[in-house]
């Protein structure tokens, strides 16, 4: 049975926003879990430079709205999909 999970991501103690974003991208693109990156995709961004694109978008948001996120605010969301082997192909998913 397929499962999905949406997890909020926070900066965490002792990290900058840049470190937090880079850490999560490194975690979710683990070559052992992603068929050497073949299963990594992005939405409206290039997954190879997603951390830089994310931080640029965040700076644009702050300059446009003047709103700065607090330390406990959600920084981003990690969406995970899991399937039973053979249930569906990566292309179909």
GROMACS .gro file of N, CA, C and O in nm:
model
  372
    1UNK      N    1   0.084  -0.118   0.000
    1UNK     CA    2   0.000   0.000   0.000
    1UNK      C    3   0.089   0.125   0.000
    1UNK      O    4   0.185   0.134   0.075
    2UNK      N    5   0.055   0.218  -0.082
    2UNK     CA    6   0.132   0.343  -0.091
    2UNK      C    7   0.104   0.431   0.030
    2UNK      O    8  -0.006   0.431   0.084
    3UNK      N    9   0.205   0.504   0.072
    3UNK     CA   10   0.188   0.600   0.181
    3UNK      C   11   0.251   0.732   0.141
    3UNK      O   12   0.345   0.736   0.062
    4UNK      N   13   0.198   0.838   0.195
    4UNK     CA   14   0.258   0.970   0.178
    4UNK      C   15   0.267   1.036   0.314
    4UNK      O   16   0.190   1.005   0.405
    5UNK      N   17   0.362   1.124   0.326
    5UNK     CA   18   0.380   1.196   0.452
    5UNK      C   19   0.431   1.336   0.419
    5UNK      O   20   0.521   1.352   0.337
    6UNK      N   21   0.374   1.435   0.484
    6UNK     CA   22   0.418   1.574   0.468
    6UNK      C   23   0.474   1.618   0.603
    6UNK      O   24   0.402   1.618   0.703
    7UNK      N   25   0.604   1.652   0.603
    7UNK     CA   26   0.671   1.686   0.728
    7UNK      C   27   0.718   1.830   0.727
    7UNK      O   28   0.789   1.870   0.634
    8UNK      N   29   0.680   1.909   0.827
    8UNK     CA   30   0.729   2.046   0.835
    8UNK      C   31   0.876   2.047   0.877
    8UNK      O   32   0.918   1.965   0.958
    9UNK      N   33   0.951   2.137   0.820
    9UNK     CA   34   1.094   2.148   0.852
    9UNK      C   35   1.120   2.282   0.920
    9UNK      O   36   1.071   2.385   0.875
   10UNK      N   37   1.199   2.276   1.023
   10UNK     CA   38   1.237   2.395   1.098
   10UNK      C   39   1.389   2.414   1.088
   10UNK      O   40   1.461   2.319   1.055
   11UNK      N   41   1.436   2.531   1.121
   11UNK     CA   42   1.580   2.557   1.113
   11UNK      C   43   1.655   2.468   1.212
   11UNK      O   44   1.755   2.408   1.178
   12UNK      N   45   1.608   2.458   1.333
   12UNK     CA   46   1.677   2.380   1.435
   12UNK      C   47   1.783   2.464   1.504
   12UNK      O   48   1.826   2.568   1.454
   13UNK      N   49   1.824   2.415   1.617
   13UNK     CA   50   1.921   2.491   1.698
   13UNK      C   51   2.061   2.479   1.639
   13UNK      O   52   2.103   2.372   1.595
   14UNK      N   53   2.131   2.591   1.638
   14UNK     CA   54   2.270   2.590   1.596
   14UNK      C   55   2.292   2.586   1.446
   14UNK      O   56   2.403   2.565   1.400
   15UNK      N   57   2.184   2.605   1.366
   15UNK     CA   58   2.199   2.605   1.221
   15UNK      C   59   2.145   2.735   1.164
   15UNK      O   60   2.057   2.798   1.220
   16UNK      N   61   2.197   2.772   1.049
   16UNK     CA   62   2.141   2.884   0.974
   16UNK      C   63   2.034   2.828   0.881
   16UNK      O   64   2.024   2.706   0.862
   17UNK      N   65   1.956   2.918   0.818
   17UNK     CA   66   1.859   2.871   0.719
   17UNK      C   67   1.928   2.796   0.606
   17UNK      O   68   1.881   2.694   0.560
   18UNK      N   69   2.041   2.849   0.563
   18UNK     CA   70   2.116   2.787   0.454
   18UNK      C   71   2.160   2.646   0.492
   18UNK      O   72   2.146   2.552   0.413
   19UNK      N   73   2.211   2.629   0.613
   19UNK     CA   74   2.253   2.497   0.658
   19UNK      C   75   2.134   2.402   0.668
   19UNK      O   76   2.144   2.285   0.629
   20UNK      N   77   2.023   2.451   0.719
   20UNK     CA   78   1.904   2.367   0.735
   20UNK      C   79   1.854   2.317   0.599
   20UNK      O   80   1.823   2.199   0.583
   21UNK      N   81   1.848   2.407   0.502
   21UNK     CA   82   1.801   2.369   0.368
   21UNK      C   83   1.899   2.271   0.303
   21UNK      O   84   1.859   2.168   0.249
   22UNK      N   85   2.026   2.299   0.311
   22UNK     CA   86   2.126   2.209   0.253
   22UNK      C   87   2.124   2.072   0.320
   22UNK      O   88   2.133   1.969   0.252
   23UNK      N   89   2.109   2.070   0.453
   23UNK     CA   90   2.104   1.943   0.525
   23UNK      C   91   1.987   1.857   0.481
   23UNK      O   92   2.002   1.736   0.459
   24UNK      N   93   1.869   1.916   0.468
   24UNK     CA   94   1.753   1.836   0.431
   24UNK      C   95   1.763   1.789   0.285
   24UNK      O   96   1.726   1.677   0.254
   25UNK      N   97   1.816   1.872   0.197
   25UNK     CA   98   1.832   1.829   0.058
   25UNK      C   99   1.932   1.715   0.050
   25UNK      O  100   1.911   1.617  -0.021
   26UNK      N  101   2.042   1.724   0.125
   26UNK     CA  102   2.137   1.614   0.129
   26UNK      C  103   2.072   1.486   0.181
   26UNK      O  104   2.094   1.377   0.128
   27UNK      N  105   1.989   1.500   0.285
   27UNK     CA  106   1.922   1.384   0.343
   27UNK      C  107   1.826   1.318   0.245
   27UNK      O  108   1.828   1.198   0.224
   28UNK      N  109   1.741   1.398   0.181
   28UNK     CA  110   1.638   1.340   0.094
   28UNK      C  111   1.693   1.294  -0.041
   28UNK      O  112   1.627   1.217  -0.110
   29UNK      N  113   1.812   1.338  -0.077
   29UNK     CA  114   1.869   1.294  -0.205
   29UNK      C  115   1.976   1.188  -0.187
   29UNK      O  116   2.058   1.166  -0.276
   30UNK      N  117   1.976   1.120  -0.074
   30UNK     CA  118   2.071   1.013  -0.045
   30UNK      C  119   2.077   0.915  -0.163
   30UNK      O  120   1.976   0.853  -0.198
   31UNK      N  121   2.193   0.900  -0.227
   31UNK     CA  122   2.204   0.814  -0.345
   31UNK      C  123   2.161   0.670  -0.320
   31UNK      O  124   2.108   0.604  -0.410
   32UNK      N  125   2.179   0.619  -0.197
   32UNK     CA  126   2.139   0.481  -0.167
   32UNK      C  127   1.988   0.463  -0.166
   32UNK      O  128   1.939   0.353  -0.186
   33UNK      N  129   1.914   0.569  -0.141
   33UNK     CA  130   1.769   0.560  -0.133
   33UNK      C  131   1.698   0.614  -0.257
   33UNK      O  132   1.577   0.602  -0.268
   34UNK      N  133   1.773   0.675  -0.347
   34UNK     CA  134   1.711   0.743  -0.462
   34UNK      C  135   1.762   0.692  -0.596
   34UNK      O  136   1.754   0.764  -0.695
   35UNK      N  137   1.814   0.570  -0.597
   35UNK     CA  138   1.869   0.514  -0.720
   35UNK      C  139   1.970   0.611  -0.781
   35UNK      O  140   1.960   0.651  -0.895
   36UNK      N  141   2.068   0.650  -0.695
   36UNK     CA  142   2.172   0.747  -0.734
   36UNK      C  143   2.115   0.879  -0.785
   36UNK      O  144   2.169   0.939  -0.877
   37UNK      N  145   2.007   0.925  -0.723
   37UNK     CA  146   1.947   1.053  -0.757
   37UNK      C  147   1.842   1.048  -0.866
   37UNK      O  148   1.773   1.146  -0.891
   38UNK      N  149   1.825   0.933  -0.930
   38UNK     CA  150   1.727   0.922  -1.039
   38UNK      C  151   1.584   0.948  -0.991
   38UNK      O  152   1.502   0.999  -1.066
   39UNK      N  153   1.556   0.918  -0.865
   39UNK     CA  154   1.420   0.935  -0.813
   39UNK      C  155   1.397   1.070  -0.747
   39UNK      O  156   1.293   1.094  -0.688
   40UNK      N  157   1.493   1.161  -0.758
   40UNK     CA  158   1.481   1.294  -0.700
   40UNK      C  159   1.422   1.388  -0.804
   40UNK      O  160   1.472   1.396  -0.917
   41UNK      N  161   1.315   1.457  -0.768
   41UNK     CA  162   1.252   1.553  -0.858
   41UNK      C  163   1.229   1.683  -0.783
   41UNK      O  164   1.236   1.687  -0.661
   42UNK      N  165   1.198   1.785  -0.855
   42UNK     CA  166   1.165   1.912  -0.795
   42UNK      C  167   1.044   1.972  -0.865
   42UNK      O  168   1.011   1.933  -0.977
   43UNK      N  169   0.980   2.064  -0.799
   43UNK     CA  170   0.866   2.134  -0.857
   43UNK      C  171   0.905   2.280  -0.874
   43UNK      O  172   0.937   2.347  -0.777
   44UNK      N  173   0.906   2.327  -0.997
   44UNK     CA  174   0.940   2.466  -1.030
   44UNK      C  175   1.081   2.502  -0.987
   44UNK      O  176   1.107   2.617  -0.951
   45UNK      N  177   1.171   2.404  -0.984
   45UNK     CA  178   1.310   2.431  -0.953
   45UNK      C  179   1.396   2.317  -1.007
   45UNK      O  180   1.346   2.211  -1.042
   46UNK      N  181   1.524   2.342  -1.013
   46UNK     CA  182   1.621   2.242  -1.055
   46UNK      C  183   1.673   2.176  -0.928
   46UNK      O  184   1.734   2.244  -0.844
   47UNK      N  185   1.651   2.047  -0.910
   47UNK     CA  186   1.688   1.981  -0.785
   47UNK      C  187   1.838   1.988  -0.756
   47UNK      O  188   1.879   1.979  -0.641
   48UNK      N  189   1.920   2.011  -0.857
   48UNK     CA  190   2.065   2.021  -0.836
   48UNK      C  191   2.104   2.149  -0.765
   48UNK      O  192   2.210   2.155  -0.701
   49UNK      N  193   2.024   2.254  -0.777
   49UNK     CA  194   2.054   2.383  -0.712
   49UNK      C  195   1.934   2.433  -0.632
   49UNK      O  196   1.918   2.552  -0.610
   50UNK      N  197   1.852   2.339  -0.585
   50UNK     CA  198   1.729   2.377  -0.514
   50UNK      C  199   1.756   2.457  -0.388
   50UNK      O  200   1.680   2.548  -0.355
   51UNK      N  201   1.866   2.427  -0.318
   51UNK     CA  202   1.893   2.502  -0.195
   51UNK      C  203   1.917   2.650  -0.225
   51UNK      O  204   1.862   2.737  -0.159
   52UNK      N  205   1.992   2.680  -0.329
   52UNK     CA  206   2.018   2.820  -0.366
   52UNK      C  207   1.890   2.887  -0.416
   52UNK      O  208   1.863   3.002  -0.381
   53UNK      N  209   1.811   2.816  -0.497
   53UNK     CA  210   1.685   2.872  -0.547
   53UNK      C  211   1.588   2.898  -0.432
   53UNK      O  212   1.518   3.000  -0.430
   54UNK      N  213   1.584   2.808  -0.336
   54UNK     CA  214   1.496   2.824  -0.222
   54UNK      C  215   1.532   2.949  -0.144
   54UNK      O  216   1.446   3.031  -0.109
   55UNK      N  217   1.661   2.967  -0.115
   55UNK     CA  218   1.705   3.083  -0.037
   55UNK      C  219   1.685   3.214  -0.113
   55UNK      O  220   1.649   3.316  -0.053
   56UNK      N  221   1.701   3.212  -0.244
   56UNK     CA  222   1.674   3.331  -0.325
   56UNK      C  223   1.526   3.368  -0.318
   56UNK      O  224   1.490   3.484  -0.297
   57UNK      N  225   1.439   3.269  -0.332
   57UNK     CA  226   1.295   3.295  -0.322
   57UNK      C  227   1.258   3.349  -0.186
   57UNK      O  228   1.174   3.439  -0.174
   58UNK      N  229   1.320   3.296  -0.083
   58UNK     CA  230   1.292   3.343   0.053
   58UNK      C  231   1.334   3.488   0.070
   58UNK      O  232   1.261   3.568   0.128
   59UNK      N  233   1.450   3.526   0.016
   59UNK     CA  234   1.495   3.666   0.023
   59UNK      C  235   1.400   3.758  -0.054
   59UNK      O  236   1.371   3.869  -0.009
   60UNK      N  237   1.353   3.712  -0.169
   60UNK     CA  238   1.257   3.793  -0.246
   60UNK      C  239   1.128   3.812  -0.168
   60UNK      O  240   1.071   3.921  -0.166
   61UNK      N  241   1.081   3.707  -0.101
   61UNK     CA  242   0.959   3.715  -0.021
   61UNK      C  243   0.977   3.818   0.091
   61UNK      O  244   0.891   3.903   0.114
   62UNK      N  245   1.089   3.812   0.160
   62UNK     CA  246   1.115   3.905   0.271
   62UNK      C  247   1.121   4.048   0.221
   62UNK      O  248   1.063   4.139   0.280
   63UNK      N  249   1.189   4.070   0.106
   63UNK     CA  250   1.200   4.208   0.055
   63UNK      C  251   1.067   4.260   0.005
   63UNK      O  252   1.040   4.379   0.013
   64UNK      N  253   0.981   4.173  -0.043
   64UNK     CA  254   0.849   4.214  -0.094
   64UNK      C  255   0.751   4.241   0.020
   64UNK      O  256   0.678   4.339   0.018
   65UNK      N  257   0.749   4.152   0.120
   65UNK     CA  258   0.649   4.161   0.226
   65UNK      C  259   0.698   4.229   0.352
   65UNK      O  260   0.618   4.276   0.433
   66UNK      N  261   0.831   4.228   0.374
   66UNK     CA  262   0.886   4.281   0.498
   66UNK      C  263   0.871   4.185   0.614
   66UNK      O  264   0.914   4.214   0.726
   67UNK      N  265   0.811   4.069   0.591
   67UNK     CA  266   0.791   3.972   0.698
   67UNK      C  267   0.912   3.880   0.709
   67UNK      O  268   0.953   3.819   0.612
   68UNK      N  269   0.966   3.871   0.828
   68UNK     CA  270   1.078   3.781   0.855
   68UNK      C  271   1.026   3.668   0.942
   68UNK      O  272   0.956   3.692   1.040
   69UNK      N  273   1.060   3.547   0.905
   69UNK     CA  274   1.014   3.431   0.982
   69UNK      C  275   1.082   3.424   1.117
   69UNK      O  276   1.199   3.458   1.130
   70UNK      N  277   1.008   3.376   1.215
   70UNK     CA  278   1.063   3.355   1.348
   70UNK      C  279   1.137   3.222   1.354
   70UNK      O  280   1.128   3.139   1.264
   71UNK      N  281   1.208   3.201   1.463
   71UNK     CA  282   1.291   3.081   1.478
   71UNK      C  283   1.208   2.953   1.478
   71UNK      O  284   1.255   2.848   1.436
   72UNK      N  285   1.083   2.958   1.523
   72UNK     CA  286   1.000   2.838   1.530
   72UNK      C  287   0.910   2.820   1.409
   72UNK      O  288   0.834   2.724   1.403
   73UNK      N  289   0.914   2.912   1.313
   73UNK     CA  290   0.829   2.901   1.195
   73UNK      C  291   0.874   2.784   1.107
   73UNK      O  292   0.989   2.742   1.110
   74UNK      N  293   0.780   2.733   1.029
   74UNK     CA  294   0.812   2.627   0.933
   74UNK      C  295   0.894   2.688   0.820
   74UNK      O  296   0.855   2.788   0.760
   75UNK      N  297   1.007   2.628   0.792
   75UNK     CA  298   1.097   2.674   0.687
   75UNK      C  299   1.055   2.619   0.551
   75UNK      O  300   1.059   2.687   0.450
   76UNK      N  301   1.016   2.493   0.550
   76UNK     CA  302   0.978   2.424   0.426
   76UNK      C  303   0.903   2.297   0.464
   76UNK      O  304   0.888   2.267   0.583
   77UNK      N  305   0.858   2.224   0.364
   77UNK     CA  306   0.793   2.095   0.387
   77UNK      C  307   0.866   1.987   0.309
   77UNK      O  308   0.908   2.009   0.195
   78UNK      N  309   0.882   1.872   0.369
   78UNK     CA  310   0.940   1.754   0.305
   78UNK      C  311   0.824   1.659   0.277
   78UNK      O  312   0.756   1.616   0.369
   79UNK      N  313   0.801   1.630   0.149
   79UNK     CA  314   0.694   1.539   0.111
   79UNK      C  315   0.758   1.406   0.072
   79UNK      O  316   0.846   1.402  -0.013
   80UNK      N  317   0.714   1.300   0.136
   80UNK     CA  318   0.771   1.168   0.110
   80UNK      C  319   0.661   1.075   0.060
   80UNK      O  320   0.552   1.070   0.115
   81UNK      N  321   0.691   1.001  -0.046
   81UNK     CA  322   0.602   0.899  -0.099
   81UNK      C  323   0.673   0.765  -0.090
   81UNK      O  324   0.791   0.756  -0.126
   82UNK      N  325   0.604   0.663  -0.044
   82UNK     CA  326   0.661   0.529  -0.034
   82UNK      C  327   0.565   0.430  -0.098
   82UNK      O  328   0.443   0.439  -0.079
   83UNK      N  329   0.623   0.336  -0.171
   83UNK     CA  330   0.543   0.236  -0.240
   83UNK      C  331   0.601   0.098  -0.214
   83UNK      O  332   0.722   0.083  -0.199
   84UNK      N  333   0.515  -0.002  -0.213
   84UNK     CA  334   0.559  -0.140  -0.203
   84UNK      C  335   0.634  -0.173  -0.331
   84UNK      O  336   0.590  -0.135  -0.441
   85UNK      N  337   0.749  -0.241  -0.322
   85UNK     CA  338   0.821  -0.276  -0.443
   85UNK      C  339   0.732  -0.348  -0.545
   85UNK      O  340   0.657  -0.439  -0.510
   86UNK      N  341   0.736  -0.300  -0.670
   86UNK     CA  342   0.654  -0.360  -0.776
   86UNK      C  343   0.513  -0.304  -0.786
   86UNK      O  344   0.441  -0.334  -0.881
   87UNK      N  345   0.472  -0.222  -0.690
   87UNK     CA  346   0.336  -0.167  -0.690
   87UNK      C  347   0.316  -0.064  -0.802
   87UNK      O  348   0.211  -0.055  -0.863
   88UNK      N  349   0.420   0.015  -0.829
   88UNK     CA  350   0.412   0.122  -0.927
   88UNK      C  351   0.553   0.156  -0.973
   88UNK      O  352   0.649   0.137  -0.898
   89UNK      N  353   0.567   0.204  -1.093
   89UNK     CA  354   0.700   0.244  -1.139
   89UNK      C  355   0.725   0.389  -1.099
   89UNK      O  356   0.631   0.465  -1.076
   90UNK      N  357   0.852   0.430  -1.092
   90UNK     CA  358   0.880   0.571  -1.061
   90UNK      C  359   0.815   0.666  -1.162
   90UNK      O  360   0.767   0.773  -1.124
   91UNK      N  361   0.808   0.628  -1.288
   91UNK     CA  362   0.747   0.713  -1.389
   91UNK      C  363   0.597   0.730  -1.364
   91UNK      O  364   0.541   0.837  -1.381
   92UNK      N  365   0.530   0.622  -1.324
   92UNK     CA  366   0.386   0.630  -1.295
   92UNK      C  367   0.360   0.713  -1.171
   92UNK      O  368   0.261   0.786  -1.163
   93UNK      N  369   0.448   0.701  -1.072
   93UNK     CA  370   0.431   0.776  -0.947
   93UNK      C  371   0.443   0.924  -0.975
   93UNK      O  372   0.372   1.005  -0.920
   0.00000   0.00000   0.00000
